[in-house]
Tab-separated table of N, CA, C and O in Angstrom:
chain	number	residue	atom	x	y	z
A	1	MET	N	1.224	-0.978	-0.043
A	1	MET	CA	0.211	-0.195	-0.277
A	1	MET	C	0.762	1.635	0.067
A	1	MET	O	1.831	1.146	0.258
A	2	LEU	N	0.141	2.361	-0.525
A	2	LEU	CA	1.085	3.733	-1.225
A	2	LEU	C	0.463	4.168	0.473
A	2	LEU	O	-0.219	4.809	0.931
A	3	GLU	N	1.754	4.889	1.207
A	3	GLU	CA	1.718	6.473	2.238
A	3	GLU	C	1.031	7.313	1.420
A	3	GLU	O	1.529	7.760	0.889
A	4	LEU	N	0.492	7.861	2.341
A	4	LEU	CA	-0.396	8.886	1.663
A	4	LEU	C	0.165	10.582	1.420
A	4	LEU	O	0.297	11.257	0.448
A	5	SER	N	1.659	10.301	1.862
A	5	SER	CA	2.512	11.433	1.430
A	5	SER	C	3.249	10.978	0.619
A	5	SER	O	4.208	12.137	-0.415
A	6	ALA	N	3.044	9.979	-0.781
A	6	ALA	CA	3.679	9.566	-1.478
A	6	ALA	C	2.649	9.587	-3.105
A	6	ALA	O	3.356	9.739	-3.629
A	7	LEU	N	1.235	10.245	-2.269
A	7	LEU	CA	0.853	10.718	-3.413
A	7	LEU	C	1.095	12.113	-4.180
A	7	LEU	O	1.486	12.929	-3.717
A	8	GLU	N	0.731	12.526	-5.976
A	8	GLU	CA	0.986	13.285	-6.476
A	8	GLU	C	-0.318	13.969	-6.738
A	8	GLU	O	-1.381	13.117	-7.606
A	9	PRO	N	-0.495	14.800	-6.735
A	9	PRO	CA	-2.119	15.710	-7.966
A	9	PRO	C	-2.089	15.229	-9.007
A	9	PRO	O	-0.967	15.168	-9.392
A	10	GLU	N	-3.007	15.040	-9.485
A	10	GLU	CA	-3.565	14.798	-10.441
A	10	GLU	C	-3.034	13.590	-11.515
A	10	GLU	O	-3.304	13.365	-12.136
A	11	CYS	N	-2.686	12.969	-10.190
A	11	CYS	CA	-1.789	11.442	-10.638
A	11	CYS	C	-3.734	10.680	-10.893
A	11	CYS	O	-4.423	10.452	-9.405
A	12	PHE	N	-3.239	9.727	-11.512
A	12	PHE	CA	-4.262	8.201	-11.639
A	12	PHE	C	-3.559	7.050	-10.496
A	12	PHE	O	-2.055	6.417	-10.553
A	13	TYR	N	-4.355	6.559	-10.009
A	13	TYR	CA	-3.989	5.330	-8.604
A	13	TYR	C	-5.023	4.296	-8.678
A	13	TYR	O	-6.313	4.253	-8.848
A	14	TRP	N	-5.001	3.404	-8.593
A	14	TRP	CA	-6.230	1.874	-8.124
A	14	TRP	C	-6.149	2.371	-6.893
A	14	TRP	O	-4.783	2.294	-5.841
A	15	ALA	N	-7.490	2.264	-5.940
A	15	ALA	CA	-7.779	2.935	-4.465
A	15	ALA	C	-9.193	2.372	-4.330
A	15	ALA	O	-9.294	1.675	-5.019
A	16	ARG	N	-9.169	1.656	-3.113
A	16	ARG	CA	-10.890	1.646	-2.744
A	16	ARG	C	-10.902	1.996	-1.608
A	16	ARG	O	-9.795	2.359	-0.553
A	17	ARG	N	-12.352	2.005	-0.908
A	17	ARG	CA	-12.415	2.784	0.129
A	17	ARG	C	-12.476	2.327	1.311
A	17	ARG	O	-12.273	0.839	1.486
A	18	ARG	N	-11.841	2.877	1.902
A	18	ARG	CA	-11.129	2.521	3.125
A	18	ARG	C	-12.331	1.363	4.393
A	18	ARG	O	-12.305	0.051	4.605
A	19	GLU	N	-13.357	1.400	4.650
A	19	GLU	CA	-14.650	1.713	5.443
A	19	GLU	C	-15.223	0.902	4.910
A	19	GLU	O	-15.647	-0.579	5.145
A	20	THR	N	-14.900	0.139	3.530
A	20	THR	CA	-16.439	-1.084	3.104
A	20	THR	C	-14.952	-1.507	2.596
A	20	THR	O	-15.862	-3.168	2.499
A	21	GLY	N	-14.087	-1.657	2.095
A	21	GLY	CA	-12.931	-2.472	1.844
A	21	GLY	C	-13.355	-3.052	0.459
A	21	GLY	O	-13.342	-4.530	0.075
A	22	GLY	N	-14.334	-2.083	-0.489
A	22	GLY	CA	-15.033	-3.170	-1.392
A	22	GLY	C	-14.052	-2.996	-2.985
A	22	GLY	O	-12.745	-3.131	-2.349
A	23	ALA	N	-14.520	-3.059	-3.819
A	23	ALA	CA	-13.046	-3.575	-4.898
A	23	ALA	C	-12.818	-2.308	-5.103
A	23	ALA	O	-12.955	-1.070	-5.208
A	24	TRP	N	-11.411	-2.398	-5.881
A	24	TRP	CA	-10.523	-1.776	-6.400
A	24	TRP	C	-10.727	-1.382	-7.620
A	24	TRP	O	-11.462	-1.451	-8.805
A	25	GLU	N	-10.658	0.702	-7.586
A	25	GLU	CA	-10.735	0.990	-8.840
A	25	GLU	C	-9.667	2.484	-9.272
A	25	GLU	O	-8.890	2.383	-8.598
A	26	ILE	N	-10.285	3.144	-10.368
A	26	ILE	CA	-9.251	3.764	-11.350
A	26	ILE	C	-9.760	5.248	-9.896
A	26	ILE	O	-10.782	5.565	-10.891
A	27	VAL	N	-8.986	6.288	-9.611
A	27	VAL	CA	-9.004	7.414	-9.122
A	27	VAL	C	-8.475	8.058	-9.461
A	27	VAL	O	-6.730	8.018	-9.799
A	28	GLN	N	-8.842	9.413	-9.075
A	28	GLN	CA	-7.502	10.660	-9.403
A	28	GLN	C	-7.349	11.303	-8.532
A	28	GLN	O	-8.065	11.821	-7.735
A	29	ILE	N	-6.473	12.138	-8.204
A	29	ILE	CA	-5.475	12.955	-6.690
A	29	ILE	C	-6.169	14.390	-7.782
A	29	ILE	O	-5.343	14.676	-8.602
A	30	SER	N	-7.454	14.449	-6.702
A	30	SER	CA	-7.610	16.181	-8.064
A	30	SER	C	-7.698	17.532	-7.025
A	30	SER	O	-7.375	17.270	-5.282
A	31	THR	N	-6.882	18.267	-7.524
A	31	THR	CA	-6.941	19.116	-6.872
A	31	THR	C	-8.034	21.024	-6.876
A	31	THR	O	-7.274	21.831	-7.092
A	32	VAL	N	-9.076	20.190	-7.473
A	32	VAL	CA	-10.524	20.879	-7.979
A	32	VAL	C	-10.482	22.346	-6.676
A	32	VAL	O	-10.867	23.614	-6.995
A	33	PHE	N	-10.555	21.988	-5.401
A	33	PHE	CA	-10.488	22.765	-4.501
A	33	PHE	C	-9.530	23.319	-3.963
A	33	PHE	O	-8.953	24.272	-3.090
A	34	GLY	N	-8.373	23.306	-4.369
A	34	GLY	CA	-6.683	23.981	-4.469
A	34	GLY	C	-5.382	23.496	-4.562
A	34	GLY	O	-5.661	22.107	-4.212
A	35	THR	N	-4.640	23.954	-4.756
A	35	THR	CA	-3.208	22.972	-4.809
A	35	THR	C	-2.693	21.881	-3.355
A	35	THR	O	-1.833	21.225	-3.727
A	36	CYS	N	-2.497	22.549	-2.325
A	36	CYS	CA	-2.439	23.199	-1.423
A	36	CYS	C	-2.494	21.264	-0.583
A	36	CYS	O	-3.887	20.987	-0.947
A	37	ARG	N	-1.774	20.097	-0.442
A	37	ARG	CA	-2.305	18.925	-0.294
A	37	ARG	C	-3.506	19.038	0.775
A	37	ARG	O	-4.234	17.955	0.628
A	38	ASP	N	-3.970	19.915	1.829
A	38	ASP	CA	-4.682	19.796	2.509
A	38	ASP	C	-6.445	19.540	2.215
A	38	ASP	O	-7.051	19.056	2.011
A	39	TYR	N	-6.085	20.336	0.664
A	39	TYR	CA	-7.523	20.718	-0.252
A	39	TYR	C	-7.879	19.676	-1.088
A	39	TYR	O	-8.326	19.305	-2.190
A	40	TRP	N	-6.979	18.213	-1.402
A	40	TRP	CA	-6.658	17.298	-2.458
A	40	TRP	C	-7.761	16.355	-1.969
A	40	TRP	O	-8.338	16.638	-0.684
A	41	THR	N	-8.378	16.184	-2.809
A	41	THR	CA	-9.165	15.089	-2.748
A	41	THR	C	-9.475	13.567	-3.897
A	41	THR	O	-8.101	13.866	-4.936
A	42	VAL	N	-10.432	12.891	-3.762
A	42	VAL	CA	-10.776	11.516	-4.566
A	42	VAL	C	-11.300	11.754	-5.567
A	42	VAL	O	-12.903	11.594	-5.511
A	43	ALA	N	-11.188	11.743	-7.126
A	43	ALA	CA	-12.513	12.412	-7.530
A	43	ALA	C	-11.918	10.266	-8.585
A	43	ALA	O	-10.853	9.868	-8.852
A	44	ARG	N	-13.252	10.149	-8.158
A	44	ARG	CA	-13.526	8.537	-8.929
A	44	ARG	C	-14.110	8.610	-10.088
A	44	ARG	O	-14.733	9.460	-10.865
A	45	THR	N	-13.018	7.897	-11.050
A	45	THR	CA	-13.147	8.068	-12.659
A	45	THR	C	-14.715	7.830	-12.955
A	45	THR	O	-15.556	6.914	-12.322
A	46	GLY	N	-14.955	8.853	-13.812
A	46	GLY	CA	-16.382	8.381	-14.635
A	46	GLY	C	-17.425	9.577	-13.835
A	46	GLY	O	-18.999	9.117	-13.772
A	47	SER	N	-16.728	10.132	-13.029
A	47	SER	CA	-18.421	10.855	-11.261
A	47	SER	C	-17.599	12.254	-11.357
A	47	SER	O	-16.340	12.313	-11.408
A	48	ASP	N	-17.920	12.887	-11.014
A	48	ASP	CA	-17.915	14.156	-10.224
A	48	ASP	C	-17.844	14.118	-8.911
A	48	ASP	O	-17.809	15.053	-8.430
A	49	VAL	N	-18.172	13.093	-8.406
A	49	VAL	CA	-18.255	13.286	-6.754
A	49	VAL	C	-16.903	13.213	-6.290
A	49	VAL	O	-15.791	12.670	-6.618
A	50	HIS	N	-16.103	14.131	-5.441
A	50	HIS	CA	-14.944	14.141	-4.827
A	50	HIS	C	-15.515	13.912	-2.844
A	50	HIS	O	-16.129	14.104	-2.904
A	51	GLN	N	-14.392	12.800	-2.745
A	51	GLN	CA	-14.527	12.259	-1.367
A	51	GLN	C	-12.862	12.760	-1.053
A	51	GLN	O	-11.834	13.153	-1.389
A	52	MET	N	-12.711	12.255	0.815
A	52	MET	CA	-11.517	12.987	1.248
A	52	MET	C	-10.952	11.607	1.222
A	52	MET	O	-10.671	10.506	0.936
A	53	VAL	N	-9.034	12.660	0.684
A	53	VAL	CA	-7.913	11.439	0.646
A	53	VAL	C	-8.346	10.326	1.647
A	53	VAL	O	-8.173	9.339	1.554
A	54	ASP	N	-8.222	10.480	2.579
A	54	ASP	CA	-8.165	10.198	4.002
A	54	ASP	C	-9.584	8.626	4.279
A	54	ASP	O	-9.087	7.572	4.941
A	55	ASP	N	-10.434	8.722	3.197
A	55	ASP	CA	-11.156	7.765	3.277
A	55	ASP	C	-10.649	5.800	2.396
A	55	ASP	O	-11.548	5.348	2.084
A	56	TYR	N	-9.673	6.677	1.514
A	56	TYR	CA	-9.373	5.504	0.688
A	56	TYR	C	-8.157	5.578	1.203
A	56	TYR	O	-7.013	5.324	1.926
A	57	GLU	N	-7.551	3.793	0.583
A	57	GLU	CA	-6.353	3.543	0.434
A	57	GLU	C	-6.009	3.263	-0.998
A	57	GLU	O	-6.443	2.830	-1.535
A	58	PHE	N	-4.655	3.750	-1.321
A	58	PHE	CA	-3.768	3.717	-2.212
A	58	PHE	C	-3.347	2.124	-2.509
A	58	PHE	O	-1.974	2.086	-1.866
A	59	LEU	N	-3.532	1.261	-4.107
A	59	LEU	CA	-1.953	0.666	-3.543
A	59	LEU	C	-1.002	0.811	-5.057
A	59	LEU	O	-0.022	0.565	-4.341
A	60	VAL	N	-0.678	1.391	-5.973
A	60	VAL	CA	-0.411	2.158	-6.401
A	60	VAL	C	-0.366	2.776	-7.896
A	60	VAL	O	-1.783	2.514	-8.508
A	61	ARG	N	0.396	3.600	-7.873
A	61	ARG	CA	0.006	4.134	-8.800
A	61	ARG	C	-0.382	4.323	-10.094
A	61	ARG	O	0.231	3.428	-10.713
A	62	VAL	N	-1.094	4.909	-11.801
A	62	VAL	CA	-1.302	3.977	-13.184
A	62	VAL	C	-0.058	5.007	-13.500
A	62	VAL	O	-0.314	5.912	-13.916
A	63	ALA	N	-0.052	3.810	-14.401
A	63	ALA	CA	1.525	4.236	-15.807
A	63	ALA	C	0.609	5.088	-16.578
A	63	ALA	O	-0.262	4.134	-17.530
A	64	LEU	N	0.859	5.584	-17.266
A	64	LEU	CA	0.557	6.835	-18.214
A	64	LEU	C	1.427	6.287	-19.252
A	64	LEU	O	2.793	5.922	-19.416
A	65	PRO	N	0.410	5.082	-20.311
A	65	PRO	CA	1.161	5.133	-21.458
A	65	PRO	C	2.496	6.096	-22.230
A	65	PRO	O	2.760	7.489	-22.424
A	66	GLU	N	3.522	5.242	-22.786
A	66	GLU	CA	4.931	7.013	-22.979
A	66	GLU	C	4.873	6.753	-24.147
A	66	GLU	O	5.550	7.810	-24.557
A	67	ALA	N	4.214	6.211	-25.810
A	67	ALA	CA	4.151	6.907	-26.764
A	67	ALA	C	2.437	6.199	-27.595
A	67	ALA	O	1.821	5.529	-27.290
A	68	GLY	N	2.494	7.143	-28.487
A	68	GLY	CA	1.169	6.858	-29.361
A	68	GLY	C	0.007	7.767	-28.773
A	68	GLY	O	-1.014	7.205	-29.414
A	69	ILE	N	-0.074	8.587	-27.785
A	69	ILE	CA	-1.240	9.421	-27.298
A	69	ILE	C	-0.983	10.637	-28.125
A	69	ILE	O	-0.502	10.976	-28.556
A	70	ILE	N	-2.107	10.141	-28.840
A	70	ILE	CA	-3.044	11.611	-29.883
A	70	ILE	C	-3.445	12.616	-28.832
A	70	ILE	O	-4.565	12.118	-28.125
A	71	PRO	N	-2.434	13.662	-28.121
A	71	PRO	CA	-3.261	15.186	-27.740
A	71	PRO	C	-5.097	14.866	-28.125
A	71	PRO	O	-4.955	15.356	-29.175
A	72	LEU	N	-5.682	14.974	-27.064
A	72	LEU	CA	-7.214	15.433	-27.745
A	72	LEU	C	-7.670	17.132	-28.219
A	72	LEU	O	-8.418	16.674	-29.109
A	73	SER	N	-6.263	17.645	-28.005
A	73	SER	CA	-6.109	18.834	-29.275
A	73	SER	C	-6.527	18.848	-30.583
A	73	SER	O	-6.472	19.686	-31.772
A	74	GLN	N	-6.099	17.014	-30.843
A	74	GLN	CA	-5.209	17.007	-32.466
A	74	GLN	C	-6.585	16.051	-32.420
A	74	GLN	O	-6.267	15.515	-34.169
A	75	ALA	N	-7.286	15.274	-31.839
A	75	ALA	CA	-8.088	14.052	-32.354
A	75	ALA	C	-9.108	14.361	-33.640
A	75	ALA	O	-9.123	14.275	-34.198
A	76	ALA	N	-9.058	15.690	-33.053
A	76	ALA	CA	-10.365	16.211	-34.460
A	76	ALA	C	-10.139	16.488	-35.635
A	76	ALA	O	-10.955	16.726	-36.626
A	77	GLU	N	-8.651	16.583	-35.433
A	77	GLU	CA	-8.258	17.560	-36.791
A	77	GLU	C	-7.673	16.421	-38.106
A	77	GLU	O	-7.307	15.209	-37.708
């Protein structure tokens, strides 16, 4: 498990809710409420719901692909 101090803003992680011990899901560390670590929240993929970082346990950071990604700004061209 990752320590909360190892999290980075705007990155994606495999995580699950602590209280329920439910299924692992991909979440993003969001800075929508502020860039200071105290204001970070967890944004669940496919939802606009934000929850407290302390409510989750984090397994591993999701690595982004290294090549072959077309930026959205160029995708429609």
